[in-house]
């Protein structure tokens, strides 16, 4: 799993550099997210724009990544492709996470 | 004229990914609309992942076979494994996991059968000759 992390406007941006977050990837994703977000800003933005496919294991791993942050911090999602957005919508997870159309949108929302 | 294609692989997560990708690439070759291919990929991946995670539990890992039959109106995908039958010989109901509770209670799984049922138009399950045969049907919009 390849994640990269930067900081912008008080938020941590974690970018997923993989086309799939699937069953073969889910545990690694969860562990890498834990390592990347162990400490840091209250708000974490997960940039999903490179992800072309997610299955329910990958969805569960993103939920787990949010739980790992604890109650004082939050995980927002940026740039979901149509397929990724659909999985979140069908499972009603779009009511749990804030989904932004692009990373820019998500970052500008930090200041508002 | 229906087209048929098939593949088989060992029931591991990585092999499953290759098998799913093989089917998806073939569907793209037939110029199916990308959002339709997306739906099919979600349901197929959930069904195949179920086989990898559950079908060969407690017994030596075996193969997964996928056979696709594509006509102008519909696609049937049959997924077979040689594991033990489904509990009580029935498919899971696939109700949507409850996401209304507090953060720490949010479900991290249990979405698979919900997604399969949501994205398919028909599902058939047969137990024959010691094999599970799960068939998923998808409507294909005629090209306009």
GROMACS .gro file of C-alpha atoms in nm, chain A residues 20 22-25 30 53 55-57 59-60 63-64 66-67 70-71 83 86-87 90-93 95-96, chain B residues 13-14 17 20-21 38-39 41-42 45-46 49 53 96 99 103-108 111-112 114-115 118-119:
model
   54
   20UNK     CA    1  -0.768  -0.038  -0.564
   22UNK     CA    2  -0.976  -0.419  -0.202
   23UNK     CA    3  -0.972  -0.729   0.016
   24UNK     CA    4  -0.606  -0.796  -0.070
   25UNK     CA    5  -0.517  -0.443   0.040
   30UNK     CA    6  -0.561   0.013   0.786
   53UNK     CA    7  -1.217   0.053  -0.726
   55UNK     CA    8  -1.493  -0.320  -0.224
   56UNK     CA    9  -1.661  -0.372   0.113
   57UNK     CA   10  -1.329  -0.474   0.273
   59UNK     CA   11  -1.479   0.045   0.281
   60UNK     CA   12  -1.447  -0.128   0.619
   63UNK     CA   13  -1.425   0.313   0.856
   64UNK     CA   14  -1.159   0.151   1.077
   66UNK     CA   15  -1.167   0.688   1.106
   67UNK     CA   16  -1.228   0.500   1.432
   70UNK     CA   17  -1.062   0.872   1.802
   71UNK     CA   18  -1.338   1.112   1.890
   83UNK     CA   19  -1.745   0.402  -0.856
   86UNK     CA   20  -2.141   0.478  -0.546
   87UNK     CA   21  -2.020   0.226  -0.287
   90UNK     CA   22  -2.530   0.247  -0.151
   91UNK     CA   23  -2.406   0.157   0.198
   92UNK     CA   24  -2.521   0.495   0.339
   93UNK     CA   25  -2.163   0.564   0.444
   95UNK     CA   26  -2.405   1.001   0.567
   96UNK     CA   27  -2.110   0.927   0.797
  125UNK     CA   28  -0.708  -1.255  -0.221
  126UNK     CA   29  -0.441  -1.178  -0.479
  129UNK     CA   30  -0.803  -0.973  -0.779
  132UNK     CA   31  -1.198  -1.015  -1.116
  133UNK     CA   32  -0.977  -0.794  -1.334
  150UNK     CA   33  -1.844  -0.072  -1.228
  151UNK     CA   34  -2.163  -0.221  -1.081
  153UNK     CA   35  -1.721  -0.539  -1.068
  154UNK     CA   36  -1.855  -0.447  -0.722
  157UNK     CA   37  -1.576  -0.881  -0.618
  158UNK     CA   38  -1.804  -0.924  -0.316
  161UNK     CA   39  -1.423  -1.234  -0.178
  165UNK     CA   40  -1.296  -1.569   0.305
  208UNK     CA   41  -2.793  -0.309   0.513
  211UNK     CA   42  -2.478   0.305   1.030
  215UNK     CA   43  -1.870   0.626   1.572
  216UNK     CA   44  -1.717   0.343   1.774
  217UNK     CA   45  -2.008   0.113   1.680
  218UNK     CA   46  -1.991   0.174   1.304
  219UNK     CA   47  -1.979  -0.154   1.111
  220UNK     CA   48  -1.652  -0.239   0.935
  223UNK     CA   49  -2.187  -0.494   0.338
  224UNK     CA   50  -2.105  -0.767   0.088
  226UNK     CA   51  -2.626  -0.613   0.059
  227UNK     CA   52  -2.420  -0.484  -0.235
  230UNK     CA   53  -2.858  -0.429  -0.464
  231UNK     CA   54  -2.661  -0.453  -0.790
   0.00000   0.00000   0.00000
